[in-house]
Every structure is written in structure tokens, then in C-alpha cells.
Short mmCIF file of C-alpha atoms in Angstrom, two decimals:
data_model
loop_
_atom_site.label_atom_id
_atom_site.label_comp_id
_atom_site.label_asym_id
_atom_site.label_seq_id
_atom_site.Cartn_x
_atom_site.Cartn_y
_atom_site.Cartn_z
CA UNK A 1 8.07 -26.60 -16.83
CA UNK A 2 10.50 -26.37 -13.93
CA UNK A 3 9.92 -22.61 -13.94
CA UNK A 4 6.23 -23.23 -13.12
CA UNK A 5 7.15 -25.47 -10.21
CA UNK A 6 9.60 -22.83 -8.93
CA UNK A 7 7.00 -20.06 -9.33
CA UNK A 8 4.37 -22.09 -7.44
CA UNK A 9 6.87 -22.31 -4.56
CA UNK A 10 7.97 -18.67 -4.68
CA UNK A 11 7.94 -16.55 -1.51
CA UNK A 12 5.92 -13.78 -3.21
CA UNK A 13 2.18 -14.48 -3.20
CA UNK A 14 1.74 -12.48 -6.41
CA UNK A 15 4.14 -14.81 -8.18
CA UNK A 16 2.35 -17.87 -6.76
CA UNK A 17 -1.02 -16.48 -7.90
CA UNK A 18 0.32 -15.77 -11.40
CA UNK A 19 1.82 -19.26 -11.57
CA UNK A 20 -1.56 -20.77 -10.65
CA UNK A 21 -3.21 -18.69 -13.38
CA UNK A 22 -0.63 -20.02 -15.82
CA UNK A 23 -1.29 -23.60 -14.69
CA UNK A 24 -5.03 -23.06 -15.11
CA UNK A 25 -4.47 -22.15 -18.76
CA UNK A 26 -2.38 -25.19 -19.70
CA UNK A 27 -3.95 -26.99 -22.65
CA UNK A 28 -4.30 -30.74 -23.09
CA UNK A 29 -1.35 -30.94 -25.47
CA UNK A 30 0.83 -28.81 -23.19
CA UNK A 31 -0.16 -30.93 -20.16
CA UNK A 32 0.69 -34.15 -21.95
CA UNK A 33 4.04 -32.70 -23.07
CA UNK A 34 5.05 -32.17 -19.43
CA UNK A 35 6.90 -35.04 -17.76
CA UNK A 36 4.87 -37.19 -15.39
CA UNK A 37 7.13 -36.09 -12.53
CA UNK A 38 6.43 -32.40 -13.27
CA UNK A 39 2.66 -33.02 -13.58
CA UNK A 40 2.61 -34.73 -10.20
CA UNK A 41 4.59 -31.89 -8.63
CA UNK A 42 2.34 -29.23 -10.18
CA UNK A 43 -0.80 -30.96 -8.88
CA UNK A 44 0.82 -31.33 -5.45
CA UNK A 45 1.64 -27.62 -5.36
CA UNK A 46 -1.88 -26.67 -6.52
CA UNK A 47 -3.23 -28.77 -3.67
CA UNK A 48 -0.76 -27.18 -1.24
CA UNK A 49 -1.91 -23.73 -2.40
CA UNK A 50 -5.25 -24.25 -0.63
CA UNK A 51 -3.28 -23.84 2.62
CA UNK A 52 -1.52 -20.63 1.57
CA UNK A 53 -1.69 -17.58 3.85
CA UNK A 54 -2.78 -15.31 0.98
CA UNK A 55 -6.49 -15.44 0.06
CA UNK A 56 -5.71 -14.62 -3.58
CA UNK A 57 -3.52 -17.73 -3.81
CA UNK A 58 -6.28 -19.90 -2.29
CA UNK A 59 -8.77 -18.35 -4.72
CA UNK A 60 -6.45 -19.06 -7.68
CA UNK A 61 -6.00 -22.67 -6.50
CA UNK A 62 -9.77 -23.13 -6.42
CA UNK A 63 -9.99 -21.67 -9.92
CA UNK A 64 -7.39 -24.17 -11.17
CA UNK A 65 -9.26 -27.07 -9.57
CA UNK A 66 -12.66 -25.88 -10.79
CA UNK A 67 -11.29 -25.71 -14.31
CA UNK A 68 -9.24 -28.91 -14.25
CA UNK A 69 -12.07 -31.15 -13.06
CA UNK A 70 -13.95 -30.25 -16.23
CA UNK A 71 -11.13 -31.65 -18.42
CA UNK A 72 -11.36 -35.39 -18.98
CA UNK A 73 -7.64 -35.52 -19.75
CA UNK A 74 -6.71 -34.67 -16.19
CA UNK A 75 -9.42 -36.43 -14.21
CA UNK A 76 -8.76 -39.67 -12.43
CA UNK A 77 -9.93 -41.01 -9.11
CA UNK A 78 -6.85 -39.89 -7.19
CA UNK A 79 -7.00 -36.36 -8.58
CA UNK A 80 -10.75 -36.03 -7.97
CA UNK A 81 -10.41 -37.33 -4.41
CA UNK A 82 -7.50 -34.98 -3.66
CA UNK A 83 -9.31 -31.99 -5.13
CA UNK A 84 -12.55 -32.84 -3.28
CA UNK A 85 -10.63 -33.09 0.00
CA UNK A 86 -8.82 -29.79 -0.65
CA UNK A 87 -12.03 -27.95 -1.46
CA UNK A 88 -14.03 -29.38 1.44
CA UNK A 89 -11.23 -28.75 3.95
CA UNK A 90 -10.96 -25.17 2.77
CA UNK A 91 -14.72 -24.62 2.87
CA UNK A 92 -14.95 -25.89 6.45
CA UNK A 93 -12.47 -23.31 7.77
CA UNK A 94 -12.38 -20.45 5.26
CA UNK A 95 -13.60 -17.02 6.32
CA UNK A 96 -12.78 -14.99 3.19
CA UNK A 97 -15.97 -14.81 1.10
CA UNK A 98 -14.24 -14.62 -2.27
CA UNK A 99 -12.31 -17.82 -1.48
CA UNK A 100 -15.49 -19.56 -0.27
CA UNK A 101 -17.28 -18.45 -3.43
CA UNK A 102 -14.57 -19.81 -5.75
CA UNK A 103 -14.31 -23.06 -3.75
CA UNK A 104 -18.10 -23.52 -3.91
CA UNK A 105 -17.92 -23.02 -7.69
CA UNK A 106 -15.06 -25.55 -7.94
CA UNK A 107 -16.99 -28.06 -5.82
CA UNK A 108 -20.06 -27.66 -8.03
CA UNK A 109 -17.90 -28.29 -11.10
CA UNK A 110 -16.37 -31.35 -9.44
CA UNK A 111 -19.81 -32.71 -8.59
CA UNK A 112 -21.05 -32.18 -12.14
CA UNK A 113 -18.29 -34.39 -13.56
CA UNK A 114 -18.69 -37.31 -11.14
CA UNK A 115 -20.47 -40.37 -12.43
CA UNK A 116 -21.25 -43.53 -10.51
CA UNK A 117 -18.96 -46.44 -11.14
CA UNK A 118 -20.78 -49.07 -13.17
CA UNK A 119 -19.53 -52.62 -13.10
CA UNK A 120 -18.90 -54.46 -16.39
CA UNK A 121 -19.24 -51.26 -18.38
CA UNK A 122 -17.13 -51.19 -21.53
CA UNK A 123 -16.63 -47.46 -21.04
CA UNK A 124 -15.70 -47.83 -17.36
CA UNK A 125 -12.09 -46.92 -18.02
CA UNK A 126 -13.26 -43.59 -19.38
CA UNK A 127 -15.81 -42.80 -16.67
CA UNK A 128 -14.83 -40.50 -13.84
CA UNK A 129 -15.68 -41.77 -10.42
CA UNK A 130 -14.71 -42.04 -6.82
CA UNK A 131 -15.09 -45.64 -5.71
CA UNK A 132 -16.42 -44.93 -2.22
CA UNK A 133 -19.28 -42.79 -3.48
CA UNK A 134 -21.48 -43.02 -0.38
CA UNK A 135 -18.87 -41.59 1.98
CA UNK A 136 -17.79 -38.97 -0.52
CA UNK A 137 -21.38 -38.03 -1.37
CA UNK A 138 -22.23 -37.67 2.31
CA UNK A 139 -19.17 -35.50 2.96
CA UNK A 140 -19.90 -33.32 -0.04
CA UNK A 141 -23.60 -32.97 0.79
CA UNK A 142 -22.77 -31.99 4.39
CA UNK A 143 -20.46 -29.22 3.17
CA UNK A 144 -22.93 -28.07 0.52
CA UNK A 145 -25.83 -27.89 2.96
CA UNK A 146 -23.73 -25.88 5.40
CA UNK A 147 -22.84 -23.47 2.57
CA UNK A 148 -26.49 -22.96 1.74
CA UNK A 149 -27.36 -22.35 5.41
CA UNK A 150 -24.35 -20.30 6.48
CA UNK A 151 -24.43 -17.77 3.65
CA UNK A 152 -27.96 -16.41 3.71
CA UNK A 153 -27.30 -12.65 3.55
CA UNK A 154 -28.26 -10.84 0.39
CA UNK A 155 -24.85 -10.00 -1.06
CA UNK A 156 -23.79 -10.87 -4.59
CA UNK A 157 -20.93 -13.07 -3.35
CA UNK A 158 -23.20 -14.95 -0.97
CA UNK A 159 -25.73 -15.42 -3.79
CA UNK A 160 -22.93 -17.01 -5.84
CA UNK A 161 -22.07 -19.31 -2.92
CA UNK A 162 -25.69 -20.45 -2.54
CA UNK A 163 -26.08 -20.91 -6.32
CA UNK A 164 -22.93 -23.04 -6.48
CA UNK A 165 -24.03 -25.10 -3.47
CA UNK A 166 -27.35 -25.84 -5.15
CA UNK A 167 -25.55 -26.78 -8.37
CA UNK A 168 -23.28 -29.13 -6.41
CA UNK A 169 -26.28 -30.99 -5.00
#
């Protein structure tokens, strides 16, 4: 998997985008076969990709995150918190509509997999949560409301942004 890490760090944005698409398609068994060190580095580079100069790389990063949050085998509090921060930071500053649209979709997926932490629950180890839910919920709702308000033109992409923001709520 070192080749994936190298490709995610490549100087060519086409290579970085392709590497992110490859990461997005990794199955549960393939993910678990990767060393813990490589998994951590891949997730770090996916997170870093939200700050890439190329919009197609940022879009691909959002697609990875939006897909990964739906897999219980990759979700944990640290990963969810990192992904939520990446998405919200990108949404606050992003001007490229296709990136905003994919980030809004990823945020909606992230919100759909969050469950409140329940004390003394036998299944608590399996539940996906962020412990400081009030702060996180407030931050997410602020971003989602701004998406719904800021993208009110009648384009297909802006319709997707509004639909994803409603789904996130």
C-alpha cells in the first residue's frame, strides 16, 4: 500500500485524484489487510487533500469521506471528528460549486451515521458517536443552514447542495 501513499503525495493532481478514487474503492478486507501505520497515513493524506489547490482533488477527497463514513469498519470518534472538521472547514471557504456539492453530500452522509452516545448501553462499543455532540451539532447545523441560504439559485448543482443540506439536518 506504499504506492497509494506515494500517489496521494504526488505532484500531479491527476495522480492524486486517481489515488483518492482508488482509496475510495478499498473494501473492508483490503482495509484490514493494510498495516495500521499505512491506514493512518492514508487517512491523514485524505484529510490533507481537502486543502489541495486542485478542485478535482478536493472533490475526490469529499467523495472518499462521504463513502467511508457509511462503512462501520472505518468509523470511530477520531475519524468522524476529523472528517467533520475537514468538510466544515472546506464548506466555509470553498467557492467551486462542484466541491461544495460533494462536501455537502459527504456531510449529509456523516450526519446520517451519527448516533447519540448512550451510557450503559451494551452496544455502545459499536455505536458511532462524537462525545461532544452539542458543540458538534451546533457547528454542523450552522454550516448546513448557511448552505441552504447561500445556494438559492435554480441550478442543478445548487439544488444538490440544498438537498444535501436538508438531509444533513
